[in-house]
Amino acid sequence: MTGRTVAEADPYWDRYYNAEFVFGMGTEDVLAALADLPPVRTWCDLGSGSESLLWSIPLTASHFIAVDVDPDRLTILHQYAALEQPRPAYETALKICRRSRDDFTNRCRSLAGTVVADCLSAAGPPLPPESTDLITQFGLLGLTETPEHFLDVWSRAHAALAPGGWCAGANWVPAPSRQSGRVALTEDLYRHAFTTAGIEPQVLRQVPSVDPQFPSLWLYTGRKQ
């Protein structure tokens, strides 16, 4: 199936987001970049998996939609939001972002719905044009197979972004042994994508990671003109 990540839903959740926060994997860099974004009304996380509430911690959005091809990951996300209780990694993220337990409760309650859809397919995310104030993706674009596929997915993903709206994301770069079938991410590729979508980049940089399977990541934010 298109869009599989490094493990199935439950193992992936347990490995990366259920235990203690692991510094040096780029997560704190992503959180810091998101904290610089202004409050928004509507937010859509594409290829959300089960982890959107981690990225929600530094954000302020009143209406949040998660879109993913894997219904199991969306189920985990929905169940976790209903609990309104941050797990260990999320507790650390709250401290990093200087957010409170009440803030996390509000983030959980902002989850307005989940949508099962393959954002890497020709159909793209089922969002009305220019309807969303913030569009994010964390890992999704790194699963594209060629530069042309990357640019196509980027274009369709950001068609729903309202004028003046924001985008943000991160894509982890796999070690050579895991690179097969994935696009080679470069600064030129991102800048081409920004230009063709009419988005002005605010942050675009490659960040090192201590994860031997994914030793770096590309991090970006931008605003639609």
mmCIF file of C-alpha atoms in Angstrom:
data_model
loop_
_atom_site.group_PDB
_atom_site.id
_atom_site.type_symbol
_atom_site.label_atom_id
_atom_site.label_comp_id
_atom_site.label_asym_id
_atom_site.label_seq_id
_atom_site.Cartn_x
_atom_site.Cartn_y
_atom_site.Cartn_z
ATOM 1 C CA MET A 1 0.000 0.000 0.000
ATOM 2 C CA THR A 2 1.253 3.494 -0.816
ATOM 3 C CA GLY A 3 2.277 5.564 2.202
ATOM 4 C CA ARG A 4 3.513 2.891 4.617
ATOM 5 C CA THR A 5 5.949 4.165 7.202
ATOM 6 C CA VAL A 6 8.689 2.307 9.101
ATOM 7 C CA ALA A 7 6.322 0.050 11.067
ATOM 8 C CA GLU A 8 2.676 -0.829 11.521
ATOM 9 C CA ALA A 9 0.484 1.476 13.611
ATOM 10 C CA ASP A 10 0.949 0.109 17.137
ATOM 11 C CA PRO A 11 4.722 -0.633 16.936
ATOM 12 C CA TYR A 12 5.367 2.756 15.348
ATOM 13 C CA TRP A 13 3.417 4.525 18.087
ATOM 14 C CA ASP A 14 5.214 2.604 20.837
ATOM 15 C CA ARG A 15 8.684 3.114 19.355
ATOM 16 C CA TYR A 16 8.573 6.810 18.615
ATOM 17 C CA TYR A 17 5.793 8.494 20.608
ATOM 18 C CA ASN A 18 4.638 6.439 23.593
ATOM 19 C CA ALA A 19 7.700 6.413 25.856
ATOM 20 C CA GLU A 20 10.230 9.058 26.873
ATOM 21 C CA PHE A 21 11.078 11.942 24.569
ATOM 22 C CA VAL A 22 14.273 11.265 22.595
ATOM 23 C CA PHE A 23 16.315 14.412 22.027
ATOM 24 C CA GLY A 24 18.453 14.828 18.925
ATOM 25 C CA MET A 25 16.046 13.261 16.414
ATOM 26 C CA GLY A 26 14.847 16.618 15.112
ATOM 27 C CA THR A 27 11.544 16.613 16.977
ATOM 28 C CA GLU A 28 12.493 19.552 19.172
ATOM 29 C CA ASP A 29 13.512 21.519 16.057
ATOM 30 C CA VAL A 30 10.103 20.863 14.495
ATOM 31 C CA LEU A 31 8.304 21.928 17.674
ATOM 32 C CA ALA A 32 10.311 25.165 17.824
ATOM 33 C CA ALA A 33 9.482 26.027 14.200
ATOM 34 C CA LEU A 34 5.778 25.345 14.774
ATOM 35 C CA ALA A 35 5.801 27.537 17.878
ATOM 36 C CA ASP A 36 6.683 30.511 15.669
ATOM 37 C CA LEU A 37 3.475 30.160 13.622
ATOM 38 C CA PRO A 38 0.531 32.429 14.468
ATOM 39 C CA PRO A 39 -2.784 31.081 15.800
ATOM 40 C CA VAL A 40 -5.116 29.799 13.085
ATOM 41 C CA ARG A 41 -8.762 28.808 12.872
ATOM 42 C CA THR A 42 -8.505 25.689 10.665
ATOM 43 C CA TRP A 43 -5.632 23.194 10.533
ATOM 44 C CA CYS A 44 -5.289 20.040 8.437
ATOM 45 C CA ASP A 45 -2.501 17.501 8.998
ATOM 46 C CA LEU A 46 -1.942 15.348 5.903
ATOM 47 C CA GLY A 47 -0.567 11.842 6.316
ATOM 48 C CA SER A 48 -1.151 12.480 9.994
ATOM 49 C CA GLY A 49 -0.629 8.991 11.348
ATOM 50 C CA SER A 50 -1.303 8.782 15.069
ATOM 51 C CA GLU A 51 1.014 11.605 16.120
ATOM 52 C CA SER A 52 -0.760 14.851 15.227
ATOM 53 C CA LEU A 53 -1.363 15.762 18.854
ATOM 54 C CA LEU A 54 2.384 15.954 19.411
ATOM 55 C CA TRP A 55 2.664 18.566 16.651
ATOM 56 C CA SER A 56 -0.442 20.320 17.973
ATOM 57 C CA ILE A 57 1.289 21.225 21.243
ATOM 58 C CA PRO A 58 3.031 24.421 20.006
ATOM 59 C CA LEU A 59 0.137 25.327 17.683
ATOM 60 C CA THR A 60 -3.129 27.146 18.343
ATOM 61 C CA ALA A 61 -5.941 25.970 16.070
ATOM 62 C CA SER A 62 -9.624 25.804 16.886
ATOM 63 C CA HIS A 63 -10.636 23.257 14.233
ATOM 64 C CA PHE A 64 -8.300 20.360 13.376
ATOM 65 C CA ILE A 65 -8.741 17.604 10.742
ATOM 66 C CA ALA A 66 -6.376 14.622 10.439
ATOM 67 C CA VAL A 67 -6.059 12.811 7.093
ATOM 68 C CA ASP A 68 -4.282 9.473 6.659
ATOM 69 C CA VAL A 69 -4.442 6.351 4.489
ATOM 70 C CA ASP A 70 -4.239 4.045 7.537
ATOM 71 C CA PRO A 71 -7.455 3.845 9.589
ATOM 72 C CA ASP A 72 -5.590 2.101 12.434
ATOM 73 C CA ARG A 73 -3.379 5.136 12.959
ATOM 74 C CA LEU A 74 -6.403 7.437 12.909
ATOM 75 C CA THR A 75 -8.111 5.218 15.475
ATOM 76 C CA ILE A 76 -5.091 5.543 17.785
ATOM 77 C CA LEU A 77 -5.172 9.324 17.316
ATOM 78 C CA HIS A 78 -8.902 9.554 18.024
ATOM 79 C CA GLN A 79 -8.678 7.355 21.131
ATOM 80 C CA TYR A 80 -5.706 9.293 22.461
ATOM 81 C CA ALA A 81 -7.477 12.625 21.948
ATOM 82 C CA ALA A 82 -10.486 11.301 23.868
ATOM 83 C CA LEU A 83 -8.269 10.491 26.872
ATOM 84 C CA GLU A 84 -6.885 14.059 27.036
ATOM 85 C CA GLN A 85 -3.842 12.772 28.948
ATOM 86 C CA PRO A 86 -0.314 13.477 27.623
ATOM 87 C CA ARG A 87 2.037 10.502 27.608
ATOM 88 C CA PRO A 88 5.734 10.844 28.635
ATOM 89 C CA ALA A 89 7.085 12.159 25.312
ATOM 90 C CA TYR A 90 4.207 14.614 25.121
ATOM 91 C CA GLU A 91 4.855 15.808 28.689
ATOM 92 C CA THR A 92 8.380 16.751 27.647
ATOM 93 C CA ALA A 93 7.076 18.459 24.508
ATOM 94 C CA LEU A 94 4.736 20.526 26.670
ATOM 95 C CA LYS A 95 7.706 21.664 28.757
ATOM 96 C CA ILE A 96 9.797 22.458 25.660
ATOM 97 C CA CYS A 97 6.956 24.567 24.238
ATOM 98 C CA ARG A 98 5.984 26.069 27.606
ATOM 99 C CA ARG A 99 2.456 24.739 27.318
ATOM 100 C CA SER A 100 0.245 23.485 30.148
ATOM 101 C CA ARG A 101 -1.945 20.428 30.685
ATOM 102 C CA ASP A 102 -4.952 22.663 29.988
ATOM 103 C CA ASP A 103 -3.383 23.639 26.671
ATOM 104 C CA PHE A 104 -3.053 19.959 25.783
ATOM 105 C CA THR A 105 -6.683 19.345 26.710
ATOM 106 C CA ASN A 106 -7.696 22.128 24.343
ATOM 107 C CA ARG A 107 -5.565 20.606 21.584
ATOM 108 C CA CYS A 108 -7.304 17.257 22.064
ATOM 109 C CA ARG A 109 -10.727 18.884 21.904
ATOM 110 C CA SER A 110 -9.812 20.744 18.713
ATOM 111 C CA LEU A 111 -9.782 17.430 16.793
ATOM 112 C CA ALA A 112 -12.943 17.900 14.740
ATOM 113 C CA GLY A 113 -12.615 14.782 12.609
ATOM 114 C CA THR A 114 -10.466 12.242 10.812
ATOM 115 C CA VAL A 115 -10.520 11.340 7.114
ATOM 116 C CA VAL A 116 -9.213 8.129 5.559
ATOM 117 C CA ALA A 117 -7.552 9.106 2.266
ATOM 118 C CA ASP A 118 -4.319 8.442 0.410
ATOM 119 C CA CYS A 119 -2.653 11.823 0.063
ATOM 120 C CA LEU A 120 0.017 10.345 -2.231
ATOM 121 C CA SER A 121 -2.468 9.164 -4.843
ATOM 122 C CA ALA A 122 -3.725 11.025 -7.895
ATOM 123 C CA ALA A 123 -6.946 11.848 -6.030
ATOM 124 C CA GLY A 124 -5.093 13.747 -3.318
ATOM 125 C CA PRO A 125 -6.566 14.996 -0.044
ATOM 126 C CA PRO A 126 -10.348 15.600 -0.151
ATOM 127 C CA LEU A 127 -10.252 19.282 0.824
ATOM 128 C CA PRO A 128 -12.055 22.236 -0.783
ATOM 129 C CA PRO A 129 -9.755 24.749 -2.512
ATOM 130 C CA GLU A 130 -8.470 27.634 -0.373
ATOM 131 C CA SER A 131 -10.369 26.383 2.678
ATOM 132 C CA THR A 132 -7.634 25.853 5.273
ATOM 133 C CA ASP A 133 -5.470 28.257 7.276
ATOM 134 C CA LEU A 134 -2.682 25.783 8.065
ATOM 135 C CA ILE A 135 -1.608 22.629 6.230
ATOM 136 C CA THR A 136 1.085 20.390 7.671
ATOM 137 C CA GLN A 137 2.736 17.104 6.817
ATOM 138 C CA PHE A 138 5.344 15.213 8.804
ATOM 139 C CA GLY A 139 6.913 12.398 6.823
ATOM 140 C CA LEU A 140 4.359 12.225 4.003
ATOM 141 C CA LEU A 141 6.341 13.928 1.225
ATOM 142 C CA GLY A 142 9.409 11.827 2.000
ATOM 143 C CA LEU A 143 7.428 8.794 0.840
ATOM 144 C CA THR A 144 7.085 10.137 -2.696
ATOM 145 C CA GLU A 145 9.071 8.209 -5.284
ATOM 146 C CA THR A 146 10.440 10.817 -7.706
ATOM 147 C CA PRO A 147 10.868 14.611 -7.879
ATOM 148 C CA GLU A 148 7.849 14.749 -10.204
ATOM 149 C CA HIS A 149 5.762 12.782 -7.686
ATOM 150 C CA PHE A 150 6.948 15.080 -4.872
ATOM 151 C CA LEU A 151 5.971 18.212 -6.801
ATOM 152 C CA ASP A 152 2.592 16.761 -7.780
ATOM 153 C CA VAL A 153 1.734 15.776 -4.204
ATOM 154 C CA TRP A 154 2.949 19.148 -2.889
ATOM 155 C CA SER A 155 0.771 21.010 -5.401
ATOM 156 C CA ARG A 156 -2.369 19.034 -4.622
ATOM 157 C CA ALA A 157 -1.734 19.120 -0.874
ATOM 158 C CA HIS A 158 -1.485 22.907 -0.777
ATOM 159 C CA ALA A 159 -4.352 23.691 -3.144
ATOM 160 C CA ALA A 160 -6.556 23.849 -0.040
ATOM 161 C CA LEU A 161 -4.397 26.525 1.576
ATOM 162 C CA ALA A 162 -6.199 29.872 1.909
ATOM 163 C CA PRO A 163 -4.456 33.074 0.765
ATOM 164 C CA GLY A 164 -2.287 34.247 3.632
ATOM 165 C CA GLY A 165 -2.395 30.749 5.120
ATOM 166 C CA TRP A 166 0.567 28.824 6.447
ATOM 167 C CA CYS A 167 2.212 25.508 5.714
ATOM 168 C CA ALA A 168 4.761 23.570 7.743
ATOM 169 C CA GLY A 169 6.336 20.168 7.682
ATOM 170 C CA ALA A 170 9.309 17.900 8.090
ATOM 171 C CA ASN A 171 10.622 14.986 6.083
ATOM 172 C CA TRP A 172 13.188 12.572 7.448
ATOM 173 C CA VAL A 173 16.016 11.539 5.118
ATOM 174 C CA PRO A 174 16.639 7.783 5.239
ATOM 175 C CA ALA A 175 20.058 6.192 5.447
ATOM 176 C CA PRO A 176 21.290 4.816 2.106
ATOM 177 C CA SER A 177 20.164 1.300 3.044
ATOM 178 C CA ARG A 178 16.575 2.579 3.342
ATOM 179 C CA GLN A 179 16.614 5.010 0.416
ATOM 180 C CA SER A 180 15.278 2.619 -2.251
ATOM 181 C CA GLY A 181 11.981 3.796 -3.719
ATOM 182 C CA ARG A 182 12.070 7.224 -2.062
ATOM 183 C CA VAL A 183 12.665 10.620 -3.583
ATOM 184 C CA ALA A 184 16.027 12.304 -2.981
ATOM 185 C CA LEU A 185 15.132 15.425 -0.990
ATOM 186 C CA THR A 186 17.072 18.598 -1.835
ATOM 187 C CA GLU A 187 16.805 22.328 -1.142
ATOM 188 C CA ASP A 188 16.253 22.980 -4.854
ATOM 189 C CA LEU A 189 13.308 20.568 -4.897
ATOM 190 C CA TYR A 190 11.631 22.298 -1.949
ATOM 191 C CA ARG A 191 12.228 25.762 -3.399
ATOM 192 C CA HIS A 192 10.742 24.686 -6.732
ATOM 193 C CA ALA A 193 7.686 23.361 -4.868
ATOM 194 C CA PHE A 194 7.285 26.608 -2.911
ATOM 195 C CA THR A 195 7.544 28.726 -6.057
ATOM 196 C CA THR A 196 5.035 26.753 -8.109
ATOM 197 C CA ALA A 197 2.494 26.819 -5.249
ATOM 198 C CA GLY A 198 2.855 30.559 -4.645
ATOM 199 C CA ILE A 199 4.195 30.033 -1.128
ATOM 200 C CA GLU A 200 6.979 32.132 0.375
ATOM 201 C CA PRO A 201 9.313 29.974 2.506
ATOM 202 C CA GLN A 202 9.985 31.277 6.012
ATOM 203 C CA VAL A 203 12.134 28.372 7.243
ATOM 204 C CA LEU A 204 13.925 25.814 5.069
ATOM 205 C CA ARG A 205 16.862 23.884 6.464
ATOM 206 C CA GLN A 206 18.276 20.394 6.881
ATOM 207 C CA VAL A 207 18.633 19.257 10.497
ATOM 208 C CA PRO A 208 20.868 16.373 11.690
ATOM 209 C CA SER A 209 19.318 13.480 13.637
ATOM 210 C CA VAL A 210 20.800 10.830 15.933
ATOM 211 C CA ASP A 211 18.475 8.184 14.470
ATOM 212 C CA PRO A 212 20.782 5.908 12.397
ATOM 213 C CA GLN A 213 17.864 4.914 10.152
ATOM 214 C CA PHE A 214 16.997 8.574 9.420
ATOM 215 C CA PRO A 215 20.155 10.646 10.040
ATOM 216 C CA SER A 216 18.694 14.020 9.008
ATOM 217 C CA LEU A 217 15.452 15.781 8.163
ATOM 218 C CA TRP A 218 14.274 18.712 6.080
ATOM 219 C CA LEU A 219 12.232 21.240 8.047
ATOM 220 C CA TYR A 220 10.166 24.053 6.536
ATOM 221 C CA THR A 221 7.465 26.641 7.105
ATOM 222 C CA GLY A 222 5.942 28.991 4.563
ATOM 223 C CA ARG A 223 3.092 31.398 3.868
ATOM 224 C CA LYS A 224 0.878 31.504 0.795
ATOM 225 C CA GLN A 225 0.956 34.817 -1.074
#
